[in-house]
Amino acid sequence: MATKIKRIGILTAGGDSPGLNAAIRGVGKAALGSYGMEIVGFRDGFRGLVENRRINLDRAALSGILTVGGTILGTSRDKPHRMEIDGRTKDMTGAIKDNLRKWGIDCVVCLGGGGTQKSALRLHRAGINMITLPKTIDNDVAMTDSSFGYATALDIATEAIDRLHSTAHSHHRIIVAEIMGHRAGWLTLGAGLAGGADVILIPEIPYDVERIAEAIGQRSKRGSNFSIVAVAEGAMSRDDARVFDSADKKLERAKSLNDKIEAKHAIAALEVRHQDNTLRLAHQLEGLTHLESRVTILGHVQRGGTPSAADRILATRLGTACADLISREQFGVMVAAHGENAEPVPLDQVAGKRKSVPRDHSWVEAARRLGTCLGD
Ligand code: F6P
């Protein structure tokens, strides 16, 4: 099929995740093979577009990367409209536009999570042909069934819970396993369910520590003197949830740029204070239950290593569909997974939205039916 698009740029932004290279390969091989396009990779997220950090992604460069973890392009959390340049924060949108014109790049493919979708929408509104793919272990990108990276992280967290079971059992301990996910509970809920955690705590369901202690006490009475608590890094008590909620509302209400920045700083400060929440929780549970408690923070192990088969398949089908959409010059969209289909969704329906776990989601219901404590 004839297309006017000759040269495409591609970058990965935000936190890395398994499956990024599979997606780069999917976009690249389909764009080269089916449409004869040229692919240029930009290093280190949006900074690569500013500082001309690029590599030619020819067939050789795209070969042998399917199973490789991380991203061959490198990544960063730089935002085009607020980038640190020589110690000052600058809006680099105009510079990026000029650079792309100079280098003859017809469109840019961005692989990223929520923040990246927002940056891509800004660039699209500034007149650049943008198209995105959803990547995140948190699975919180809106308007897509799933994002690549999630399935692998889910397997890793599940295996960790499996392993923690035997040692918790041997020592009659509570083991509190902290799982990533930022402010979404998908990873913890999925791993908790798959790994048979006794308590699952997610940000969407604020907890009462007394209820958790009660549930653990009930287990002890039934002869199970150990418990696995799967806690999302963003899970919080009811009191903390009220504080976060009012900070979030302040951000929603903010009209001026200054008010927005102030509200964002307030949320960031709360997040910093929340960082040792899991340790606090374990300490509280030890005090209330008189069972020895230990904490395991899974951290970046969940983002590393080779992607699972499910992630490779998802990244490949979204990546190849992306090349088809580029050939049809369909920009300003994210390529979303809808069932077995890969469909374009306008970026303004994705950016700034978070896909949270609905409180009545079937996984939540299933956990409750098992008698798992959700902290409420
Ligand atoms: O968004 C992916 C994620 O791993 C979150 O789950 C986590 O909160 C965050 O990134 C950690 O970011 P960083 O790698 O910058 O510490």
mmCIF file of C-alpha atoms and ligand atoms in Angstrom:
data_model
loop_
_atom_site.group_PDB
_atom_site.id
_atom_site.type_symbol
_atom_site.label_atom_id
_atom_site.label_comp_id
_atom_site.label_asym_id
_atom_site.label_seq_id
_atom_site.Cartn_x
_atom_site.Cartn_y
_atom_site.Cartn_z
ATOM 1 C CA MET A 1 0.000 0.000 0.000
ATOM 2 C CA ALA A 2 1.422 3.419 -0.926
ATOM 3 C CA THR A 3 1.979 5.796 1.986
ATOM 4 C CA LYS A 4 3.397 9.293 2.278
ATOM 5 C CA ILE A 5 5.130 8.373 5.531
ATOM 6 C CA LYS A 6 8.776 7.636 4.807
ATOM 7 C CA ARG A 7 10.680 8.007 8.060
ATOM 8 C CA ILE A 8 9.368 7.334 11.545
ATOM 9 C CA GLY A 9 10.925 8.113 14.906
ATOM 10 C CA ILE A 10 10.397 5.880 17.936
ATOM 11 C CA LEU A 11 11.159 6.380 21.623
ATOM 12 C CA THR A 12 10.477 4.818 25.016
ATOM 13 C CA ALA A 13 9.604 7.087 27.957
ATOM 14 C CA GLY A 14 8.809 6.751 31.670
ATOM 15 C CA GLY A 15 9.758 3.698 33.728
ATOM 16 C CA ASP A 16 11.015 0.753 31.684
ATOM 17 C CA SER A 17 9.091 -2.509 31.530
ATOM 18 C CA PRO A 18 9.440 -5.943 29.970
ATOM 19 C CA GLY A 19 8.094 -6.014 26.403
ATOM 20 C CA LEU A 20 9.395 -2.631 25.237
ATOM 21 C CA ASN A 21 11.910 -4.208 22.875
ATOM 22 C CA ALA A 22 9.301 -6.635 21.564
ATOM 23 C CA ALA A 23 7.130 -3.613 20.731
ATOM 24 C CA ILE A 24 9.999 -1.697 19.081
ATOM 25 C CA ARG A 25 10.690 -4.812 17.014
ATOM 26 C CA GLY A 26 6.995 -5.177 16.112
ATOM 27 C CA VAL A 27 6.635 -1.578 14.931
ATOM 28 C CA GLY A 28 10.006 -1.603 13.187
ATOM 29 C CA LYS A 29 9.785 -4.913 11.331
ATOM 30 C CA ALA A 30 6.254 -4.235 10.099
ATOM 31 C CA ALA A 31 7.109 -0.659 9.054
ATOM 32 C CA LEU A 32 10.221 -1.789 7.210
ATOM 33 C CA GLY A 33 8.872 -5.019 5.768
ATOM 34 C CA SER A 34 5.345 -4.022 4.780
ATOM 35 C CA TYR A 35 5.781 -0.327 3.989
ATOM 36 C CA GLY A 36 9.471 0.253 3.276
ATOM 37 C CA MET A 37 9.673 2.992 5.910
ATOM 38 C CA GLU A 38 12.880 3.999 7.625
ATOM 39 C CA ILE A 39 12.965 3.771 11.445
ATOM 40 C CA VAL A 40 14.999 6.050 13.655
ATOM 41 C CA GLY A 41 15.249 5.269 17.359
ATOM 42 C CA PHE A 42 15.614 8.178 19.803
ATOM 43 C CA ARG A 43 17.470 7.475 23.006
ATOM 44 C CA ASP A 44 16.423 8.325 26.549
ATOM 45 C CA GLY A 45 12.823 9.323 25.991
ATOM 46 C CA PHE A 46 11.867 12.795 24.806
ATOM 47 C CA ARG A 47 15.377 14.064 25.564
ATOM 48 C CA GLY A 48 16.586 12.170 22.501
ATOM 49 C CA LEU A 49 14.367 14.364 20.328
ATOM 50 C CA VAL A 50 15.951 17.481 21.779
ATOM 51 C CA GLU A 51 19.569 16.391 21.831
ATOM 52 C CA ASN A 52 19.557 14.332 18.647
ATOM 53 C CA ARG A 53 20.484 11.138 20.457
ATOM 54 C CA ARG A 54 19.543 8.673 17.755
ATOM 55 C CA ILE A 55 20.244 5.300 16.244
ATOM 56 C CA ASN A 56 19.167 3.840 12.945
ATOM 57 C CA LEU A 57 16.895 0.863 13.559
ATOM 58 C CA ASP A 58 17.640 -1.267 10.522
ATOM 59 C CA ARG A 59 16.943 -4.992 10.289
ATOM 60 C CA ALA A 60 20.147 -5.884 12.129
ATOM 61 C CA ALA A 61 19.336 -3.542 15.024
ATOM 62 C CA LEU A 62 15.812 -4.979 15.303
ATOM 63 C CA SER A 63 17.028 -8.538 15.332
ATOM 64 C CA GLY A 64 17.615 -10.529 18.547
ATOM 65 C CA ILE A 65 15.798 -8.076 20.849
ATOM 66 C CA LEU A 66 12.456 -9.862 21.312
ATOM 67 C CA THR A 67 13.464 -11.553 24.557
ATOM 68 C CA VAL A 68 15.636 -8.769 25.934
ATOM 69 C CA GLY A 69 14.375 -6.923 29.044
ATOM 70 C CA GLY A 70 14.452 -3.136 29.514
ATOM 71 C CA THR A 71 14.660 -0.958 26.416
ATOM 72 C CA ILE A 72 17.486 -0.865 23.880
ATOM 73 C CA LEU A 73 16.693 2.843 23.445
ATOM 74 C CA GLY A 74 17.061 3.823 27.097
ATOM 75 C CA THR A 75 14.369 5.877 28.784
ATOM 76 C CA SER A 76 13.817 8.926 30.979
ATOM 77 C CA ARG A 77 10.996 10.720 32.702
ATOM 78 C CA ASP A 78 11.746 14.009 30.873
ATOM 79 C CA LYS A 79 8.723 15.954 29.684
ATOM 80 C CA PRO A 80 8.955 17.935 26.431
ATOM 81 C CA HIS A 81 7.228 20.992 27.887
ATOM 82 C CA ARG A 82 9.238 21.047 31.138
ATOM 83 C CA MET A 83 12.756 19.814 30.471
ATOM 84 C CA GLU A 84 15.884 20.537 32.477
ATOM 85 C CA ILE A 85 18.337 22.164 30.083
ATOM 86 C CA ASP A 86 21.573 23.635 31.478
ATOM 87 C CA GLY A 87 20.077 23.811 34.961
ATOM 88 C CA ARG A 88 16.890 25.571 33.806
ATOM 89 C CA THR A 89 13.397 24.216 33.096
ATOM 90 C CA LYS A 90 12.404 24.932 29.515
ATOM 91 C CA ASP A 91 9.559 24.184 27.121
ATOM 92 C CA MET A 92 11.275 22.298 24.291
ATOM 93 C CA THR A 93 8.174 21.698 22.147
ATOM 94 C CA GLY A 94 9.228 24.215 19.477
ATOM 95 C CA ALA A 95 12.773 22.823 19.356
ATOM 96 C CA ILE A 96 11.440 19.262 18.952
ATOM 97 C CA LYS A 97 9.183 20.376 16.100
ATOM 98 C CA ASP A 98 12.070 22.118 14.326
ATOM 99 C CA ASN A 99 14.360 19.128 14.823
ATOM 100 C CA LEU A 100 11.874 16.651 13.386
ATOM 101 C CA ARG A 101 11.349 18.855 10.339
ATOM 102 C CA LYS A 102 15.120 19.208 9.875
ATOM 103 C CA TRP A 103 15.694 15.456 10.153
ATOM 104 C CA GLY A 104 12.779 14.582 7.869
ATOM 105 C CA ILE A 105 10.902 12.551 10.506
ATOM 106 C CA ASP A 106 7.231 12.273 9.513
ATOM 107 C CA CYS A 107 5.866 10.954 12.808
ATOM 108 C CA VAL A 108 6.895 9.838 16.276
ATOM 109 C CA VAL A 109 5.885 6.604 18.029
ATOM 110 C CA CYS A 110 5.977 6.848 21.847
ATOM 111 C CA LEU A 111 5.937 3.768 24.037
ATOM 112 C CA GLY A 112 4.912 4.695 27.556
ATOM 113 C CA GLY A 113 2.491 4.895 30.450
ATOM 114 C CA GLY A 114 0.141 7.636 31.657
ATOM 115 C CA GLY A 115 2.706 10.460 31.722
ATOM 116 C CA THR A 116 3.927 9.623 28.224
ATOM 117 C CA GLN A 117 0.384 9.640 26.838
ATOM 118 C CA LYS A 118 -0.024 13.176 28.206
ATOM 119 C CA SER A 119 3.263 14.367 26.687
ATOM 120 C CA ALA A 120 2.350 12.787 23.341
ATOM 121 C CA LEU A 121 -1.002 14.570 23.315
ATOM 122 C CA ARG A 122 0.722 17.921 23.950
ATOM 123 C CA LEU A 123 3.089 17.311 21.016
ATOM 124 C CA HIS A 124 0.212 16.205 18.817
ATOM 125 C CA ARG A 125 -1.655 19.416 19.661
ATOM 126 C CA ALA A 126 1.514 21.324 18.751
ATOM 127 C CA GLY A 127 1.258 19.862 15.241
ATOM 128 C CA ILE A 128 3.503 16.768 15.388
ATOM 129 C CA ASN A 129 2.189 13.441 14.065
ATOM 130 C CA MET A 130 2.129 11.316 17.219
ATOM 131 C CA ILE A 131 1.061 7.734 17.886
ATOM 132 C CA THR A 132 1.514 5.795 21.119
ATOM 133 C CA LEU A 133 1.518 2.304 22.595
ATOM 134 C CA PRO A 134 0.502 1.504 26.200
ATOM 135 C CA LYS A 135 3.329 0.248 28.386
ATOM 136 C CA THR A 136 3.361 -0.133 32.154
ATOM 137 C CA ILE A 137 3.645 -2.823 34.789
ATOM 138 C CA ASP A 138 0.932 -0.898 36.689
ATOM 139 C CA ASN A 139 -1.734 -1.708 34.052
ATOM 140 C CA ASP A 140 -3.350 1.671 34.743
ATOM 141 C CA VAL A 141 -3.380 3.199 31.241
ATOM 142 C CA ALA A 142 -6.962 4.140 30.400
ATOM 143 C CA MET A 143 -8.949 2.837 27.396
ATOM 144 C CA THR A 144 -6.936 -0.344 26.860
ATOM 145 C CA ASP A 145 -7.636 -3.797 28.285
ATOM 146 C CA SER A 146 -4.005 -4.152 29.232
ATOM 147 C CA SER A 147 -0.535 -2.700 28.764
ATOM 148 C CA PHE A 148 2.613 -4.642 28.024
ATOM 149 C CA GLY A 149 4.868 -5.164 31.025
ATOM 150 C CA TYR A 150 1.958 -6.008 33.305
ATOM 151 C CA ALA A 151 1.791 -9.730 32.532
ATOM 152 C CA THR A 152 5.492 -10.255 33.220
ATOM 153 C CA ALA A 153 5.437 -8.240 36.455
ATOM 154 C CA LEU A 154 2.355 -10.201 37.511
ATOM 155 C CA ASP A 155 4.216 -13.490 37.021
ATOM 156 C CA ILE A 156 7.214 -12.197 38.995
ATOM 157 C CA ALA A 157 5.104 -10.925 41.912
ATOM 158 C CA THR A 158 3.079 -14.154 41.959
ATOM 159 C CA GLU A 159 6.208 -16.260 42.121
ATOM 160 C CA ALA A 160 7.487 -14.113 44.986
ATOM 161 C CA ILE A 161 4.267 -14.696 46.945
ATOM 162 C CA ASP A 162 4.525 -18.429 46.262
ATOM 163 C CA ARG A 163 8.040 -18.460 47.677
ATOM 164 C CA LEU A 164 7.141 -16.347 50.703
ATOM 165 C CA HIS A 165 4.429 -18.832 51.675
ATOM 166 C CA SER A 166 6.795 -21.622 52.698
ATOM 167 C CA THR A 167 9.054 -19.445 54.817
ATOM 168 C CA ALA A 168 6.115 -17.646 56.482
ATOM 169 C CA HIS A 169 4.622 -21.044 57.264
ATOM 170 C CA SER A 170 7.857 -22.452 58.724
ATOM 171 C CA HIS A 171 8.375 -19.493 61.062
ATOM 172 C CA HIS A 172 4.718 -18.787 61.938
ATOM 173 C CA ARG A 173 5.156 -15.243 60.723
ATOM 174 C CA ILE A 174 3.272 -12.542 58.946
ATOM 175 C CA ILE A 175 5.096 -11.598 55.776
ATOM 176 C CA VAL A 176 4.051 -8.299 54.265
ATOM 177 C CA ALA A 177 5.002 -8.233 50.576
ATOM 178 C CA GLU A 178 5.019 -4.793 48.984
ATOM 179 C CA ILE A 179 4.142 -4.820 45.300
ATOM 180 C CA MET A 180 4.514 -1.943 42.808
ATOM 181 C CA GLY A 181 1.674 -0.307 40.889
ATOM 182 C CA HIS A 182 1.938 3.368 41.840
ATOM 183 C CA ARG A 183 -1.638 4.359 42.696
ATOM 184 C CA ALA A 184 -3.358 1.389 41.046
ATOM 185 C CA GLY A 185 -3.943 -2.030 42.578
ATOM 186 C CA TRP A 186 -3.936 -4.287 39.506
ATOM 187 C CA LEU A 187 -0.553 -5.859 40.148
ATOM 188 C CA THR A 188 -1.193 -6.531 43.836
ATOM 189 C CA LEU A 189 -4.722 -7.777 43.305
ATOM 190 C CA GLY A 190 -3.654 -10.069 40.455
ATOM 191 C CA ALA A 191 -0.585 -11.444 42.252
ATOM 192 C CA GLY A 192 -2.452 -11.705 45.550
ATOM 193 C CA LEU A 193 -5.230 -13.682 43.919
ATOM 194 C CA ALA A 194 -2.913 -15.889 41.871
ATOM 195 C CA GLY A 195 -0.544 -16.448 44.808
ATOM 196 C CA GLY A 196 -3.280 -17.036 47.386
ATOM 197 C CA ALA A 197 -2.372 -14.122 49.682
ATOM 198 C CA ASP A 198 -4.440 -14.040 52.881
ATOM 199 C CA VAL A 199 -4.742 -10.263 52.855
ATOM 200 C CA ILE A 200 -4.744 -8.072 49.736
ATOM 201 C CA LEU A 201 -4.490 -4.313 50.168
ATOM 202 C CA ILE A 202 -4.929 -2.003 47.181
ATOM 203 C CA PRO A 203 -5.182 1.799 46.848
ATOM 204 C CA GLU A 204 -8.762 1.595 45.600
ATOM 205 C CA ILE A 205 -9.933 0.019 48.889
ATOM 206 C CA PRO A 206 -8.549 1.971 51.871
ATOM 207 C CA TYR A 207 -7.902 -0.281 54.840
ATOM 208 C CA ASP A 208 -8.525 -0.394 58.556
ATOM 209 C CA VAL A 209 -5.544 -2.015 60.270
ATOM 210 C CA GLU A 210 -7.769 -3.412 63.057
ATOM 211 C CA ARG A 211 -9.776 -5.349 60.449
ATOM 212 C CA ILE A 212 -6.607 -6.851 59.031
ATOM 213 C CA ALA A 213 -5.383 -7.872 62.493
ATOM 214 C CA GLU A 214 -8.794 -9.402 63.187
ATOM 215 C CA ALA A 215 -8.632 -11.484 59.992
ATOM 216 C CA ILE A 216 -5.115 -12.673 60.831
ATOM 217 C CA GLY A 217 -6.307 -13.515 64.357
ATOM 218 C CA GLN A 218 -9.150 -15.596 62.901
ATOM 219 C CA ARG A 219 -6.637 -17.526 60.811
ATOM 220 C CA SER A 220 -4.553 -18.227 63.923
ATOM 221 C CA LYS A 221 -7.659 -19.525 65.710
ATOM 222 C CA ARG A 222 -8.211 -21.897 62.787
ATOM 223 C CA GLY A 223 -4.642 -23.178 63.217
ATOM 224 C CA SER A 224 -2.920 -21.141 60.487
ATOM 225 C CA ASN A 225 -0.279 -19.282 62.441
ATOM 226 C CA PHE A 226 1.103 -17.418 59.457
ATOM 227 C CA SER A 227 -0.228 -14.954 56.922
ATOM 228 C CA ILE A 228 0.826 -13.417 53.648
ATOM 229 C CA VAL A 229 -0.203 -9.797 53.239
ATOM 230 C CA ALA A 230 0.111 -8.515 49.646
ATOM 231 C CA VAL A 231 0.172 -4.741 49.902
ATOM 232 C CA ALA A 232 0.297 -2.327 46.993
ATOM 233 C CA GLU A 233 2.852 0.457 47.372
ATOM 234 C CA GLY A 234 -0.059 2.880 46.988
ATOM 235 C CA ALA A 235 -2.395 1.155 49.480
ATOM 236 C CA MET A 236 -3.319 3.276 52.466
ATOM 237 C CA SER A 237 -5.361 3.498 55.612
ATOM 238 C CA ARG A 238 -8.747 5.211 55.550
ATOM 239 C CA ASP A 239 -7.283 8.284 57.282
ATOM 240 C CA ASP A 240 -4.435 8.627 54.768
ATOM 241 C CA ALA A 241 -6.872 8.068 51.891
ATOM 242 C CA ARG A 242 -8.906 11.080 53.043
ATOM 243 C CA VAL A 243 -5.763 13.254 53.002
ATOM 244 C CA PHE A 244 -4.767 12.049 49.496
ATOM 245 C CA ASP A 245 -8.307 12.497 48.299
ATOM 246 C CA SER A 246 -8.456 16.132 49.302
ATOM 247 C CA ALA A 247 -5.026 16.756 47.690
ATOM 248 C CA ASP A 248 -6.277 15.121 44.460
ATOM 249 C CA LYS A 249 -9.427 17.266 44.522
ATOM 250 C CA LYS A 250 -7.310 20.400 44.961
ATOM 251 C CA LEU A 251 -5.414 19.465 41.805
ATOM 252 C CA GLU A 252 -8.664 18.852 39.902
ATOM 253 C CA ARG A 253 -9.969 22.266 40.957
ATOM 254 C CA ALA A 254 -6.713 24.147 40.202
ATOM 255 C CA LYS A 255 -7.244 26.711 37.448
ATOM 256 C CA SER A 256 -3.910 28.520 37.069
ATOM 257 C CA LEU A 257 -0.583 26.895 36.213
ATOM 258 C CA ASN A 258 0.804 27.993 39.593
ATOM 259 C CA ASP A 259 -2.065 26.371 41.471
ATOM 260 C CA LYS A 260 -1.545 23.181 39.465
ATOM 261 C CA ILE A 261 2.170 23.088 40.212
ATOM 262 C CA GLU A 262 1.513 23.745 43.908
ATOM 263 C CA ALA A 263 -1.103 20.962 44.067
ATOM 264 C CA LYS A 264 1.251 18.534 42.284
ATOM 265 C CA HIS A 265 4.039 19.347 44.744
ATOM 266 C CA ALA A 266 1.663 18.699 47.645
ATOM 267 C CA ILE A 267 0.780 15.255 46.207
ATOM 268 C CA ALA A 268 4.464 14.454 45.620
ATOM 269 C CA ALA A 269 5.233 15.365 49.254
ATOM 270 C CA LEU A 270 2.447 13.055 50.447
ATOM 271 C CA GLU A 271 3.830 10.258 48.280
ATOM 272 C CA VAL A 272 7.285 10.701 49.818
ATOM 273 C CA ARG A 273 5.797 10.529 53.306
ATOM 274 C CA HIS A 274 3.904 7.398 52.274
ATOM 275 C CA GLN A 275 7.062 5.552 51.229
ATOM 276 C CA ASP A 276 7.575 3.705 54.520
ATOM 277 C CA ASN A 277 3.889 2.803 54.871
ATOM 278 C CA THR A 278 4.533 -0.933 54.433
ATOM 279 C CA LEU A 279 7.097 -0.972 57.241
ATOM 280 C CA ARG A 280 4.663 0.911 59.474
ATOM 281 C CA LEU A 281 1.885 -1.518 58.611
ATOM 282 C CA ALA A 282 4.023 -4.581 59.433
ATOM 283 C CA HIS A 283 4.958 -3.008 62.758
ATOM 284 C CA GLN A 284 1.311 -2.261 63.570
ATOM 285 C CA LEU A 285 0.264 -5.815 62.683
ATOM 286 C CA GLU A 286 2.997 -7.307 64.854
ATOM 287 C CA GLY A 287 1.773 -5.204 67.785
ATOM 288 C CA LEU A 288 -1.868 -6.141 67.277
ATOM 289 C CA THR A 289 -1.476 -9.860 66.520
ATOM 290 C CA HIS A 290 1.672 -10.738 68.513
ATOM 291 C CA LEU A 291 2.894 -12.625 65.467
ATOM 292 C CA GLU A 292 6.406 -11.854 64.297
ATOM 293 C CA SER A 293 6.315 -9.818 61.062
ATOM 294 C CA ARG A 294 8.718 -9.369 58.186
ATOM 295 C CA VAL A 295 8.613 -7.139 55.124
ATOM 296 C CA THR A 296 9.643 -7.991 51.568
ATOM 297 C CA ILE A 297 9.719 -5.113 49.117
ATOM 298 C CA LEU A 298 9.750 -6.556 45.606
ATOM 299 C CA GLY A 299 10.670 -3.222 43.992
ATOM 300 C CA HIS A 300 12.341 -3.079 40.589
ATOM 301 C CA VAL A 301 12.740 -6.858 40.348
ATOM 302 C CA GLN A 302 9.188 -6.635 38.976
ATOM 303 C CA ARG A 303 10.350 -4.489 36.050
ATOM 304 C CA GLY A 304 13.459 -6.404 35.109
ATOM 305 C CA GLY A 305 14.331 -9.327 32.908
ATOM 306 C CA THR A 306 12.882 -11.154 29.963
ATOM 307 C CA PRO A 307 9.221 -10.512 29.021
ATOM 308 C CA SER A 308 6.680 -13.305 29.450
ATOM 309 C CA ALA A 309 5.095 -14.937 26.395
ATOM 310 C CA ALA A 310 1.870 -12.976 27.036
ATOM 311 C CA ASP A 311 3.737 -9.657 26.989
ATOM 312 C CA ARG A 312 5.708 -10.571 23.872
ATOM 313 C CA ILE A 313 2.488 -11.387 22.046
ATOM 314 C CA LEU A 314 0.692 -8.222 23.236
ATOM 315 C CA ALA A 315 3.648 -5.974 22.381
ATOM 316 C CA THR A 316 4.031 -7.595 18.971
ATOM 317 C CA ARG A 317 0.387 -7.333 17.974
ATOM 318 C CA LEU A 318 0.098 -3.698 19.161
ATOM 319 C CA GLY A 319 3.442 -2.836 17.537
ATOM 320 C CA THR A 320 2.581 -4.297 14.151
ATOM 321 C CA ALA A 321 -0.893 -2.695 14.243
ATOM 322 C CA CYS A 322 0.836 0.617 14.963
ATOM 323 C CA ALA A 323 2.787 0.350 11.694
ATOM 324 C CA ASP A 324 -0.503 -0.212 9.815
ATOM 325 C CA LEU A 325 -2.064 2.875 11.425
ATOM 326 C CA ILE A 326 1.012 4.952 10.551
ATOM 327 C CA SER A 327 0.740 3.879 6.930
ATOM 328 C CA ARG A 328 -2.862 5.141 6.976
ATOM 329 C CA GLU A 329 -1.649 8.377 8.608
ATOM 330 C CA GLN A 330 -3.839 7.866 11.621
ATOM 331 C CA PHE A 331 -2.203 10.025 14.292
ATOM 332 C CA GLY A 332 -3.131 11.503 17.643
ATOM 333 C CA VAL A 333 -4.098 8.028 18.840
ATOM 334 C CA MET A 334 -2.958 5.263 21.173
ATOM 335 C CA VAL A 335 -3.046 1.707 19.843
ATOM 336 C CA ALA A 336 -5.205 -0.033 22.448
ATOM 337 C CA ALA A 337 -5.844 -3.717 23.151
ATOM 338 C CA HIS A 338 -9.556 -4.461 22.950
ATOM 339 C CA GLY A 339 -10.087 -8.190 23.244
ATOM 340 C CA GLU A 340 -8.150 -9.727 20.387
ATOM 341 C CA ASN A 341 -8.195 -6.463 18.429
ATOM 342 C CA ALA A 342 -5.738 -3.576 18.348
ATOM 343 C CA GLU A 343 -7.716 -0.370 17.936
ATOM 344 C CA PRO A 344 -6.842 3.330 17.762
ATOM 345 C CA VAL A 345 -8.200 5.442 20.634
ATOM 346 C CA PRO A 346 -7.895 9.264 20.482
ATOM 347 C CA LEU A 347 -5.146 10.440 22.848
ATOM 348 C CA ASP A 348 -7.447 12.975 24.483
ATOM 349 C CA GLN A 349 -9.539 10.055 25.773
ATOM 350 C CA VAL A 350 -6.448 8.480 27.349
ATOM 351 C CA ALA A 351 -4.258 11.309 28.635
ATOM 352 C CA GLY A 352 -4.759 12.418 32.231
ATOM 353 C CA LYS A 353 -6.938 9.409 33.075
ATOM 354 C CA ARG A 354 -6.027 6.478 35.281
ATOM 355 C CA LYS A 355 -7.576 3.012 34.976
ATOM 356 C CA SER A 356 -8.220 2.044 38.595
ATOM 357 C CA VAL A 357 -9.548 -1.255 39.920
ATOM 358 C CA PRO A 358 -13.355 -0.971 40.201
ATOM 359 C CA ARG A 359 -14.425 -1.907 43.722
ATOM 360 C CA ASP A 360 -16.845 -4.451 42.267
ATOM 361 C CA HIS A 361 -14.352 -5.942 39.805
ATOM 362 C CA SER A 362 -14.689 -9.708 39.395
ATOM 363 C CA TRP A 363 -11.185 -10.252 40.846
ATOM 364 C CA VAL A 364 -12.202 -8.321 43.975
ATOM 365 C CA GLU A 365 -15.405 -10.346 44.217
ATOM 366 C CA ALA A 366 -13.514 -13.610 43.754
ATOM 367 C CA ALA A 367 -11.052 -12.678 46.518
ATOM 368 C CA ARG A 368 -13.929 -11.877 48.875
ATOM 369 C CA ARG A 369 -15.628 -15.185 48.072
ATOM 370 C CA LEU A 370 -12.424 -16.963 49.127
ATOM 371 C CA GLY A 371 -12.502 -15.174 52.464
ATOM 372 C CA THR A 372 -9.450 -13.060 51.616
ATOM 373 C CA CYS A 373 -9.269 -9.929 53.751
ATOM 374 C CA LEU A 374 -9.243 -6.734 51.676
ATOM 375 C CA GLY A 375 -8.769 -4.525 54.700
ATOM 376 C CA ASP A 376 -12.258 -2.987 54.677
HETATM 377 O O1 F6P B 1 5.100 3.016 36.741
HETATM 378 C C1 F6P B 1 5.937 1.940 36.950
HETATM 379 C C2 F6P B 1 6.551 1.995 38.317
HETATM 380 O O2 F6P B 1 7.367 0.854 38.494
HETATM 381 C C3 F6P B 1 5.567 2.119 39.481
HETATM 382 O O3 F6P B 1 4.957 0.904 39.808
HETATM 383 C C4 F6P B 1 6.458 2.681 40.558
HETATM 384 O O4 F6P B 1 5.701 3.420 41.484
HETATM 385 C C5 F6P B 1 7.390 3.575 39.789
HETATM 386 O O5 F6P B 1 7.369 3.137 38.446
HETATM 387 C C6 F6P B 1 8.813 3.562 40.288
HETATM 388 O O6 F6P B 1 9.526 4.503 39.564
HETATM 389 P P1 F6P B 1 11.102 4.623 39.528
HETATM 390 O O7 F6P B 1 11.641 3.532 38.647
HETATM 391 O O8 F6P B 1 11.344 5.967 38.960
HETATM 392 O O9 F6P B 1 11.582 4.449 40.944
#
